[in-house]
Coordinates of C-alpha atoms (C1' of nucleotides) in Angstrom, one line a residue:
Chain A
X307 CA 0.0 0.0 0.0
X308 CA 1.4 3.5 -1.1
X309 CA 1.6 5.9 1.9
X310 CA -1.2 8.6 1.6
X311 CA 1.1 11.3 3.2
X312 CA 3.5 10.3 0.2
X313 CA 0.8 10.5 -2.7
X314 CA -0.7 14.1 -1.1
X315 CA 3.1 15.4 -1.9
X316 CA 3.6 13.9 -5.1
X317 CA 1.0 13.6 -7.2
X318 CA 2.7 14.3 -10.3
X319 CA 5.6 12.2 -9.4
X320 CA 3.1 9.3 -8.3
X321 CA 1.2 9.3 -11.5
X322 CA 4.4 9.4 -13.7
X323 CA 5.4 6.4 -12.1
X324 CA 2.3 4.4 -12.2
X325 CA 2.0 5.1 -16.3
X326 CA 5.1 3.5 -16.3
X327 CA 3.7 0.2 -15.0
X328 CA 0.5 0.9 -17.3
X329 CA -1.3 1.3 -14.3
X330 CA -4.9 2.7 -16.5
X331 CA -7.0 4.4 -14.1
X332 CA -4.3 7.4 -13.4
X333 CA -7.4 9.7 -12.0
X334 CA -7.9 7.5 -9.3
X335 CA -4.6 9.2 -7.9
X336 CA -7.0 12.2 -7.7
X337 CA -9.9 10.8 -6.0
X338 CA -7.5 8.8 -3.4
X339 CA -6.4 13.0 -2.6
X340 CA -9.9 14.1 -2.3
X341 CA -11.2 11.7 -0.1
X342 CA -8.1 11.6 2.0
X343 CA -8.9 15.6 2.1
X344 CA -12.2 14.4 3.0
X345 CA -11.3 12.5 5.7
X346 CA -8.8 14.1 7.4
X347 CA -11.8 17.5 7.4
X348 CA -14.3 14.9 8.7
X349 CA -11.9 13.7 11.2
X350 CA -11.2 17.2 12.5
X351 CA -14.4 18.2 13.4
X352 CA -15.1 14.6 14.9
X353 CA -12.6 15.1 17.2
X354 CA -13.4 18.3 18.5
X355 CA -16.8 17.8 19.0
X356 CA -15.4 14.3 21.2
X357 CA -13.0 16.9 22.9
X358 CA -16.1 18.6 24.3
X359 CA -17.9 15.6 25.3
X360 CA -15.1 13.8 27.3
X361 CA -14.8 17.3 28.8
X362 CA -18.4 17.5 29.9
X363 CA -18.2 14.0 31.1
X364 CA -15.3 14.6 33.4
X365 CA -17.7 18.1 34.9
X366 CA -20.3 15.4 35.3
X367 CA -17.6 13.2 37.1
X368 CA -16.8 15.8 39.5
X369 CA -20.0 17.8 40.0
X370 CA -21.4 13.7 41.2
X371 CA -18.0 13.8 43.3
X372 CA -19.3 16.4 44.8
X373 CA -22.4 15.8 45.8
X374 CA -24.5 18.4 43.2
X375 CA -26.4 16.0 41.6
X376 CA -28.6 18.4 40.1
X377 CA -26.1 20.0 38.1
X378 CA -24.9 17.3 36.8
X379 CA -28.3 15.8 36.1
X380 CA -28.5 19.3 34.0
X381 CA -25.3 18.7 32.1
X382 CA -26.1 15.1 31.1
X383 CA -29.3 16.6 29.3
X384 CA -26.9 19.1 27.7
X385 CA -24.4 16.4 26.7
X386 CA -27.0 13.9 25.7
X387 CA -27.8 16.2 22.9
X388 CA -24.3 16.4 21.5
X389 CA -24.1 12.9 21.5
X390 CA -26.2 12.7 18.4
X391 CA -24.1 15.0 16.0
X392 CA -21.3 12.7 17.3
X393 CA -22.7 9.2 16.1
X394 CA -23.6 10.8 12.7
X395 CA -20.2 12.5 12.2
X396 CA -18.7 9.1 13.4
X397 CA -20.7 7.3 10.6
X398 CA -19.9 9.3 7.8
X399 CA -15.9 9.4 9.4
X400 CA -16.2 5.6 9.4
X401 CA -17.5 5.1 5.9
X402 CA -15.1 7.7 4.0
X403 CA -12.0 6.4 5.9
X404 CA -13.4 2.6 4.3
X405 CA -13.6 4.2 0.7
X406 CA -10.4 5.6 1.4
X407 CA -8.6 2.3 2.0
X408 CA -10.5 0.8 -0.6
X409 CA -9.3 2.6 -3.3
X410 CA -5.8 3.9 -1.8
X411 CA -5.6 -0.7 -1.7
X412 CA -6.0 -0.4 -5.6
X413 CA -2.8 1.6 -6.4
X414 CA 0.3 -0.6 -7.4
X415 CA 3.3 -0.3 -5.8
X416 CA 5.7 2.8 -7.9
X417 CA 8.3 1.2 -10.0
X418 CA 12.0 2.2 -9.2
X419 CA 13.7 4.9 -11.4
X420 CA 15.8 2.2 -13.3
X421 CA 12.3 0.1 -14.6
X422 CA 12.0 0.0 -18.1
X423 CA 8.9 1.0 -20.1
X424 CA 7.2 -1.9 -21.8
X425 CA 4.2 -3.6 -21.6
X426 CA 4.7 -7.3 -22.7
X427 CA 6.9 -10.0 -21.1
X428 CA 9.1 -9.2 -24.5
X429 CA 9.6 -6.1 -23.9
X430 CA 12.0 -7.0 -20.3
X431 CA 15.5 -6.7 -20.4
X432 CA 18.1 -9.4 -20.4
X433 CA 20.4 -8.2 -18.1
X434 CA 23.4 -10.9 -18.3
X435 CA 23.6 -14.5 -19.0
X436 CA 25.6 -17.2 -17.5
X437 CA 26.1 -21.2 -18.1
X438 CA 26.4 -22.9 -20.8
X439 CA 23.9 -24.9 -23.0
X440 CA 24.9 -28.3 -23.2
X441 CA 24.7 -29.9 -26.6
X442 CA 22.5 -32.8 -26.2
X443 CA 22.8 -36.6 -27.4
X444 CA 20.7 -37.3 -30.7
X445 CA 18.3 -38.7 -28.8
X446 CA 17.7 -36.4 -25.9
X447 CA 14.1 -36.1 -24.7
X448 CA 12.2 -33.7 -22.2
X449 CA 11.7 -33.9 -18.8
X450 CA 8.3 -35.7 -19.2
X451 CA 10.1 -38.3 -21.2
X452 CA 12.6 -38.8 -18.7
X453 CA 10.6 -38.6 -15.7
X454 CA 8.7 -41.9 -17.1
X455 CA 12.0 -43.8 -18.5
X456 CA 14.0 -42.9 -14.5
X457 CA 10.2 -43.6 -13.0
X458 CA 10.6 -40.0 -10.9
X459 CA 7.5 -38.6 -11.0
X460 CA 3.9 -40.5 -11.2
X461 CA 1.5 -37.6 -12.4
X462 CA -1.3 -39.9 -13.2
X463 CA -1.1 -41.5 -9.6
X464 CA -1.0 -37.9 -8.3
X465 CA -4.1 -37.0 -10.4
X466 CA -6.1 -39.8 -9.5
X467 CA -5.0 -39.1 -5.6
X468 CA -6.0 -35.6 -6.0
X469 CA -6.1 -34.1 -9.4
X470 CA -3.8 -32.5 -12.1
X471 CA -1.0 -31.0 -11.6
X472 CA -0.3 -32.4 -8.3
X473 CA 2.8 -34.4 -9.0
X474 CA 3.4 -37.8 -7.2
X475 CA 7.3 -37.7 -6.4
X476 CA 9.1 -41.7 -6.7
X477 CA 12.0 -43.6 -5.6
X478 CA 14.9 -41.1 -7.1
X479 CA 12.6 -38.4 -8.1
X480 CA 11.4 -37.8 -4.4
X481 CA 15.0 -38.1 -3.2
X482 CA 16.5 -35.7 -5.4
X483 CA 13.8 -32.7 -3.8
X484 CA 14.8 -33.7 -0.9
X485 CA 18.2 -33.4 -1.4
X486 CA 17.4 -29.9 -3.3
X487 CA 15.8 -28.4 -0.6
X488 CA 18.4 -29.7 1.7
X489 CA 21.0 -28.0 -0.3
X490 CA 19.5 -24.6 -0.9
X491 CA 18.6 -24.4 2.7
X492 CA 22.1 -25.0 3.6
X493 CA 23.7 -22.0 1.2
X494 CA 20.8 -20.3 2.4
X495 CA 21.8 -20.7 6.0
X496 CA 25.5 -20.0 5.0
X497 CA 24.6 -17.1 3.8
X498 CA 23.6 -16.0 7.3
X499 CA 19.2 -16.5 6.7
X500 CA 17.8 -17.8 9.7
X501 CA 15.4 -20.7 8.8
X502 CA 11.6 -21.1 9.5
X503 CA 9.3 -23.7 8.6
X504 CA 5.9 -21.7 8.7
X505 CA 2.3 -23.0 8.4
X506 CA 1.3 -24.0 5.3
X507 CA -2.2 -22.3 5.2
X508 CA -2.7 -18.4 6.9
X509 CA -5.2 -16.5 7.7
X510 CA -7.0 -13.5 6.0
X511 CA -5.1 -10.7 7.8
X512 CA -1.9 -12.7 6.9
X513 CA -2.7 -13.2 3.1
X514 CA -3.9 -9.5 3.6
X515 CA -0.4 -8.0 4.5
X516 CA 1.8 -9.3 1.7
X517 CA -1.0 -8.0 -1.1
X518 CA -1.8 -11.7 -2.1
X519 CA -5.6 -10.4 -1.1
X520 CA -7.9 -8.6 -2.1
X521 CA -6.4 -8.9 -5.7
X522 CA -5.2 -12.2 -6.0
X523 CA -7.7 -14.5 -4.1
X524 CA -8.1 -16.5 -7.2
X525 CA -4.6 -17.7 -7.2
X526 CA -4.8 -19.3 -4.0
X527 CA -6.9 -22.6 -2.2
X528 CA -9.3 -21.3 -0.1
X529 CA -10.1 -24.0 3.1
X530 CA -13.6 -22.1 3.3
X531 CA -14.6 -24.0 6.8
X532 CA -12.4 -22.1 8.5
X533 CA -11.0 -19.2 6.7
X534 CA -7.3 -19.7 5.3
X535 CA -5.7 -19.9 2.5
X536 CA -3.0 -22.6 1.5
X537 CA 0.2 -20.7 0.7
X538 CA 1.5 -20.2 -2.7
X539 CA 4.8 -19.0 -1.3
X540 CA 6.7 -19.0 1.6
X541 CA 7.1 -15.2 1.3
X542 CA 3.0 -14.9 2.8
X543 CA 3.6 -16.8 6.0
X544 CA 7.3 -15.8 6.7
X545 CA 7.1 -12.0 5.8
X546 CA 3.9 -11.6 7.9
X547 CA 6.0 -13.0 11.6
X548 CA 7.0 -9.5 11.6
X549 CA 3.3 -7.9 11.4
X550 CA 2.6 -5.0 13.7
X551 CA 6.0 -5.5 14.8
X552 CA 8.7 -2.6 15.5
X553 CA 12.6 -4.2 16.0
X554 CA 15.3 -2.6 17.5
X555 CA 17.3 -1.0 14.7
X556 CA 20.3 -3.1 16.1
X557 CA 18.4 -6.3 14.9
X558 CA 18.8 -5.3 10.8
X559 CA 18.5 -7.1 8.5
X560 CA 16.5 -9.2 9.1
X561 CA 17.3 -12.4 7.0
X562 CA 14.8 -15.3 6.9
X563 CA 15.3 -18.5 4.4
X564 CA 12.3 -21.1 4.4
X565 CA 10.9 -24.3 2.5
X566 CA 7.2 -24.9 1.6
X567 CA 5.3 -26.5 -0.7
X568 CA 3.5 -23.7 -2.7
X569 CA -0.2 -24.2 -3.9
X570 CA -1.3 -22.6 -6.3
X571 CA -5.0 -22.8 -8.5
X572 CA -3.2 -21.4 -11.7
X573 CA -6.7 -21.1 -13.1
X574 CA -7.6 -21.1 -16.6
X575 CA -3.8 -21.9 -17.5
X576 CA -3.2 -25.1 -19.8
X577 CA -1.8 -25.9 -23.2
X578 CA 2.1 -26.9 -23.7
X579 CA 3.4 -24.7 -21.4
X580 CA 2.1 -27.0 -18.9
X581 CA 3.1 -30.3 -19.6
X582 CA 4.9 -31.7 -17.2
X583 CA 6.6 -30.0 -14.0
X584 CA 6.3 -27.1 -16.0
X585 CA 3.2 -25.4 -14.1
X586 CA 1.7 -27.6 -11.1
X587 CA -0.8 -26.6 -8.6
X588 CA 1.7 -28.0 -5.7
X589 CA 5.1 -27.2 -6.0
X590 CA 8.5 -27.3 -3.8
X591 CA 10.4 -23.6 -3.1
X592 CA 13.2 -22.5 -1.0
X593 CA 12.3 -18.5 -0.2
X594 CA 14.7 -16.0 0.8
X595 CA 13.2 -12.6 2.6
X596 CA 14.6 -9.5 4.1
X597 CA 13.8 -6.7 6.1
X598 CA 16.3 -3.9 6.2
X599 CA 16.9 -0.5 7.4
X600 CA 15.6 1.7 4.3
X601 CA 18.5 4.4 5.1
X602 CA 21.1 1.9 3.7
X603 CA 20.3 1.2 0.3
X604 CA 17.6 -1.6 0.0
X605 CA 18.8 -1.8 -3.9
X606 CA 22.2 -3.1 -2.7
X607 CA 20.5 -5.5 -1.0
X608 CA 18.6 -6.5 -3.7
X609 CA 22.2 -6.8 -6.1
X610 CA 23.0 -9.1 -3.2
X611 CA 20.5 -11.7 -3.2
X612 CA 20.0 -11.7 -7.0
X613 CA 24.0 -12.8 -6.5
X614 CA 23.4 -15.1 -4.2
X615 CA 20.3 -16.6 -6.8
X616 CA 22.7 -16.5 -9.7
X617 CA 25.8 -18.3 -7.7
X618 CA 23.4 -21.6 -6.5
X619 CA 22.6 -21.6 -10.3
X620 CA 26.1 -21.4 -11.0
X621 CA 26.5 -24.0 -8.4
X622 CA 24.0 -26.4 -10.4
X623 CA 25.9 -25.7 -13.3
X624 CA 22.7 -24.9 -15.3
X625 CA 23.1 -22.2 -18.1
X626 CA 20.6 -19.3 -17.0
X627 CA 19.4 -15.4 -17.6
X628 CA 18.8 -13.0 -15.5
X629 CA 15.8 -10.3 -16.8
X630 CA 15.2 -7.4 -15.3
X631 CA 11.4 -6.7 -15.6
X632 CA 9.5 -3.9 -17.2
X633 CA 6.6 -1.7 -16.3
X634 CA 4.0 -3.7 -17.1
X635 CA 5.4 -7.2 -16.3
X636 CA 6.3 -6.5 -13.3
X637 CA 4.0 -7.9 -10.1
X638 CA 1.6 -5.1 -7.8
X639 CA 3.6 -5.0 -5.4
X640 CA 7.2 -4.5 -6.4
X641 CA 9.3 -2.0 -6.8
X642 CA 12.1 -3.7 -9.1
X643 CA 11.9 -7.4 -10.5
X644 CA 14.8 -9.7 -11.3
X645 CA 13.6 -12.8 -12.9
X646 CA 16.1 -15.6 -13.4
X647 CA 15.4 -18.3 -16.4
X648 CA 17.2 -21.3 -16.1
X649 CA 17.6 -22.8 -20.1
X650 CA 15.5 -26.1 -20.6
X651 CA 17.5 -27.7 -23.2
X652 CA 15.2 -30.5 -24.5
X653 CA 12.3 -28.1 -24.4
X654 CA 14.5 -25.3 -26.2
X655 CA 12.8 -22.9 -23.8
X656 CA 13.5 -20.6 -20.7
X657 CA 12.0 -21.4 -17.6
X658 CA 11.7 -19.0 -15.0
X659 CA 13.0 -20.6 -11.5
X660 CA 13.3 -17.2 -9.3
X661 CA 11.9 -13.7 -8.8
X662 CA 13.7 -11.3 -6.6
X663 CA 12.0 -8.3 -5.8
X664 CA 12.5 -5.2 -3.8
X665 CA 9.1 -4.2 -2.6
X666 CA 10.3 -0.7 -0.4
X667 CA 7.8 -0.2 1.7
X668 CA 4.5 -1.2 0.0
X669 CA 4.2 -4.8 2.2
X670 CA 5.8 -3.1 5.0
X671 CA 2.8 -0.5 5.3
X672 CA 0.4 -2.7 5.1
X673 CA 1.6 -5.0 7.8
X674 CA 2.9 -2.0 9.8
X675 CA 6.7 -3.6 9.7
X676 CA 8.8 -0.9 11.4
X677 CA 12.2 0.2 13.3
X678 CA 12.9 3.0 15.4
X679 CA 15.4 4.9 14.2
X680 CA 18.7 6.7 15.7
X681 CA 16.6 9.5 16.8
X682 CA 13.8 7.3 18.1
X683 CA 11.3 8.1 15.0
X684 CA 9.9 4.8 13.9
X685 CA 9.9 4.1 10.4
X686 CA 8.6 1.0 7.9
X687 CA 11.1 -1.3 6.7
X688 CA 12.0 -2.1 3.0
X689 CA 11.0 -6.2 2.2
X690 CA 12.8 -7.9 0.0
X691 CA 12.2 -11.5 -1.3
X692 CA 13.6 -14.1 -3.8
X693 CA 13.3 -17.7 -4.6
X694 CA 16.2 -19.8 -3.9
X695 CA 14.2 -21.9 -5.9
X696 CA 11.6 -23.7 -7.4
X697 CA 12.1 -26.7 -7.6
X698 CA 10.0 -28.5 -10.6
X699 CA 11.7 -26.9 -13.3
X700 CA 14.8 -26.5 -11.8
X701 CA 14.4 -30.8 -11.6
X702 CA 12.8 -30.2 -15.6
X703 CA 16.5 -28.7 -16.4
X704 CA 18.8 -31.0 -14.7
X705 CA 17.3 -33.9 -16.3
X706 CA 17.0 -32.9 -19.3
X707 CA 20.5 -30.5 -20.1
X708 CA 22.7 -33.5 -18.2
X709 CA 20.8 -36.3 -19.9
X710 CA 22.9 -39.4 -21.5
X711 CA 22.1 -42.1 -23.3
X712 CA 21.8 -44.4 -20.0
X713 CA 21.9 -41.8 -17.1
X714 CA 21.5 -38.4 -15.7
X715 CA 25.1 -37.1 -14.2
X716 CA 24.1 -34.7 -11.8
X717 CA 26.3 -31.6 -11.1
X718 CA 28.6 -31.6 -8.2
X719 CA 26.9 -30.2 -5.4
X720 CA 24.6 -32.8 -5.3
X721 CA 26.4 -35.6 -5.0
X722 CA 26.7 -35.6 -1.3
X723 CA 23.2 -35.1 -0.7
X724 CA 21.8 -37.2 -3.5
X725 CA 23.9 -39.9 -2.4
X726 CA 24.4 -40.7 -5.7
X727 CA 26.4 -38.8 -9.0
X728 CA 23.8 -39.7 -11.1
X729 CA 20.6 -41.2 -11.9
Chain B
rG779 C1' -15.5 -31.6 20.4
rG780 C1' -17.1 -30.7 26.0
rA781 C1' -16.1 -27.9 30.9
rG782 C1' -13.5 -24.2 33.4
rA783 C1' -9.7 -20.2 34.2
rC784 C1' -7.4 -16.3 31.9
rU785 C1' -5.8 -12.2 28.0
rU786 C1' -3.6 -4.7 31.1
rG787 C1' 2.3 -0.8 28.6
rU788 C1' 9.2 -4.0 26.8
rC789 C1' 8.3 -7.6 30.9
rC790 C1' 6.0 -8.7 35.8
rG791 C1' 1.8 -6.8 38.1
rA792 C1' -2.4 -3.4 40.6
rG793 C1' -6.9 -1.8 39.1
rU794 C1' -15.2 -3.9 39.3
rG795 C1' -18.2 2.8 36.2
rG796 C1' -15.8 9.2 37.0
rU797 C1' -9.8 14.3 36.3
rU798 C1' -6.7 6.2 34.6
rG799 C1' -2.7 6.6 29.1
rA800 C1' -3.5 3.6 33.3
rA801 C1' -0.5 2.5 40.6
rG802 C1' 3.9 -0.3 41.9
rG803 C1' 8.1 -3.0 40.4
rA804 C1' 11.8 -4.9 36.8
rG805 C1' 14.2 -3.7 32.4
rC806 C1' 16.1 0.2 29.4
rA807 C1' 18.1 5.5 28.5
rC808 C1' 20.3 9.8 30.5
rG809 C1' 22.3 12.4 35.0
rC810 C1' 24.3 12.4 40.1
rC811 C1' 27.4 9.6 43.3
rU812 C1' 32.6 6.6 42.1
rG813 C1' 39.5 6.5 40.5
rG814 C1' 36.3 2.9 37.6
rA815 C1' 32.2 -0.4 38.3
rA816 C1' 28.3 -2.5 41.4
rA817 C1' 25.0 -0.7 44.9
rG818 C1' 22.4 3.8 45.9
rU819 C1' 19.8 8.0 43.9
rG820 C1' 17.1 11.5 40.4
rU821 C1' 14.6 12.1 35.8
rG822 C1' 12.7 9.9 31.6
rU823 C1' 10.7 5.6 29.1
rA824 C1' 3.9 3.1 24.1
rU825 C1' 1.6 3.6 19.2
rA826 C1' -1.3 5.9 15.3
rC827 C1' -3.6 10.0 13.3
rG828 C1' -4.7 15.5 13.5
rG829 C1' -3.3 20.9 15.0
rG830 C1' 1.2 23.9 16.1
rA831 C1' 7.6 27.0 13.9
rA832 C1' 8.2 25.0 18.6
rA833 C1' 7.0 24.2 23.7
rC834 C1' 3.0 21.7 23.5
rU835 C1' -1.9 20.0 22.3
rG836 C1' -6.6 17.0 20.6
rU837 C1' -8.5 12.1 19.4
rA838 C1' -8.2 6.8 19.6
rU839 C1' -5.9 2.4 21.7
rC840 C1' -6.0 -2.0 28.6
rA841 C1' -6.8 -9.3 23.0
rA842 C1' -10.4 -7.9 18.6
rG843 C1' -15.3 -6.3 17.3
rG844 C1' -20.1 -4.6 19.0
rG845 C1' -23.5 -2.9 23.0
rU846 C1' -25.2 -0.3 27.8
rU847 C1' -23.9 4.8 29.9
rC848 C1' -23.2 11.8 30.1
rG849 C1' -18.8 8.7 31.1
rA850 C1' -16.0 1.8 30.4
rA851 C1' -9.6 -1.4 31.5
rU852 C1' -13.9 -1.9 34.8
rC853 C1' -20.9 -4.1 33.1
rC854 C1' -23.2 -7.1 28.8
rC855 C1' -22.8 -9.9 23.9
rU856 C1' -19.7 -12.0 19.9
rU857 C1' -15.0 -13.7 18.1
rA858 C1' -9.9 -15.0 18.6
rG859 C1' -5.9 -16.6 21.5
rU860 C1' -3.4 -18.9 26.1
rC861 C1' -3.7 -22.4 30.1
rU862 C1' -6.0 -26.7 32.9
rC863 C1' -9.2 -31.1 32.9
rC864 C1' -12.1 -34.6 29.9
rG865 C1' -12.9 -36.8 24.9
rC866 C1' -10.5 -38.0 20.3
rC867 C1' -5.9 -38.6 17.8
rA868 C1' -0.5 -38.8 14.8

RNA sequence: GGAGACUUGUCCGAGUGGUUGAAGGAGCACGCCUGGAAAGUGUGUAUACGGGAAACUGUAUCAAGGGUUCGAAUCCCUUAGUCUCCGCCA
């Protein structure tokens, strides 16, 4: 959520931004001011009206103290009528501060100085690439292929246990998540993240603060019985331990890594870009998050973690590219997007595996995630999150990019926790 | 799932209708004391929003929401959470 007090003294500057992400509705910048205005007049004579009332009351406290009871039966008359105008003013106070939030909730999040213009996922900019793609044996197949030759992945059993796109895991195939989660959880940890395992469904308020409602609540499972919605990241649970929170300045940054399966309903999406672990409704991530003091430069901290991404895929020796995302590609509430596409050989396509994002302090207002300051003022952090990644098609890659006639060799880094060098 | 107890500031803990944003203590910060420290001692120590150049000031907040009342931390209702016992269960 965009500060009011910010919009109120930057109009201009707020709408420039927003064209930039093709935001359509830029007049609704204008009607957020007005009924803020609104409010904030409403507000003012609410409160001095209330002023006199707790006044009286306290006359009425003392004059009973006192004994005089028919003075103060004479003021209660006097005050009763007050009371009225109160409730009314109250109401109306009430219902613009609701259409405030309501709309002020529909504003994006401004993208960063250095976002490109563009509309299309074709219009975002490679930034670098790394890795190199392998050149594969004549008779190299894709993941799908492989899964059923290695017997790693049972999607029919998993359909018929649940539905599509909820992969059934085998033998090798379950081992080698395990190991991957194990693995990234350990560079993770290296990397000095502190590591949670959070519940796997939240709450309202919870799916509330990280923006995944009210704009998203297609996207996610909702257990309707009793309210909550299964997670379709770690970033929803993890971020929101630090709700309504303030920390001591001392304890920045904050660094959290975690591991969840991520649910999500993906609806309407099918065709070829879903074949195989390619899009699932349950899938295995390792998240990276941050909090951090917004006086030091949140955007170095954002170079950092998209480093940190591109070394594990440097690690898994998987040729990748990093994107840097435009205006309109980019997610509601992010400030600045890295993508990273790992390069699916068989498929001769580029699979995204991570988004980093620097999110300032759009999830951090909404969840009321602050610090006090040097000088005791307390002010909302900058969140930051990443994947440190998704599994499926970071599994989709290795298979098919270190494929052999007989085998899969798996890169280095796995060997100890796979048990095995290949598969 | 059933029965009961409870939920106050950073923490502990008073407070059953009237100058209570809230006693007291601990912690923390600053000062005094000290060669230095401990002890002692003094002062300060929530958040949000609004007004004001500032000093300061108004409103709200005692789990959350609603109600009764001129007035609620205190009374009533609803919800959530914590704990204890029973049931069930990995």
């Amino acid at each position: 959520m965009l500060q009011i007090n910010f919009i109120r003294q930057n109009i201009d500057l707020v709408k420039e931004r927003l064209s930039v992400k093709n935001f359509g509705d830029l007049s609704l910048v204008d009607k957020v001011v007005d009924l803020d205005e609104k409010v904030r007049k409403l507000k003012a004579e609410s409160e001095t009206l209330q002023a006199q009332m707790n006044a009286a009351s306290k006359e009425i406290g003392m004059l009973m103290g006192k004994g005089d009871k028919d003075a103060a039966e004479k003021k209660k008359q006097e005050v009763a009528q007050e009371k009225i105008s109160i409730q009314q003013l109250s109401e109306q106070l009430a219902a613009a501060e609701k259409t405030l939030h309501d709309e002020i909730v529909k504003l994006p999040n401004l993208p960063h100085i250095s976002v490109p213009k563009g509309k299309t996922p074709e219009e975002n900019v490679v930034v670098r690439e790394g890795g190199k793609k392998p050149t594969l044996p004549a008779t190299a197949v894709p993941h799908w292929d492989l899964i059923k030759k290695y017997d790693l992945v049972d999607f029919e059993t998993g359909a018929k246990i649940t539905g599509s796109g909820f992969p059934l895991y085998k033998g090798k195939g379950a081992k080698l998540q395990r190991a991957l989660i194990q693995y990234f959880l350990d560079y993770n940890t290296a990397a000095g993240y502190t590591e949670y395992l959070p519940p796997l469904m939240v709450n309202e308020a919870t799916a509330y603060g990280t923006g995944q409602l009210p704009d998203k609540e297609g996207q996610m499972y909702h257990v309707t019985e009793d309210g909550f919605y299964l997670i379709p990241t770690a970033e929803v649970p993890v971020t929101n331990i630090y709700r309504d929170e303030i920390v001591k300045e001392t304890d920045l940054p904050i660094k959290m890594t975690a591991y969840t399966p991520c649910f999500r309903r993906e609806a309407g999406s099918f065709g070829k870009d879903v074949r195989g672990l390619n899009r699932v409704h349950q899938f295995d991530k390792v998240e990276i998050i941050q909090l951090v003091n917004p006086d030091n430069n949140s955007y170095d901290v954002l170079e950092n973690m998209v480093n940190h991404v591109e070394k594990l895929l440097n690690f898994l020796e998987l040729p990748y590219r990093i994107l840097k995302l435009c205006g309109g590609d980019m997610g509601f509430t992010s400030a600045l997007t890295y993508d990273f596409e790992v390069y699916s050989a068989a498929q001769e396509r580029w699979l995204e595996v991570s988004s980093v994002s620097n999110f300032e302090n759009f999830q951090t207002n909404r969840m009321k995630i602050r610090f006090k300051d040097a000088t005791g003022k307390t002010q909302l952090l900058h969140s930051l999150n990443g994947s440190s990644l998704a599994l499926p098609r970071i599994v989709a890659c290795l298979l098919e990019n270190n494929q052999t006639e007989s085998s899969i060799e798996l890169p280095k880094v796995l060997h100890t926790y796979f048990g095995s060098s290949k598969i």
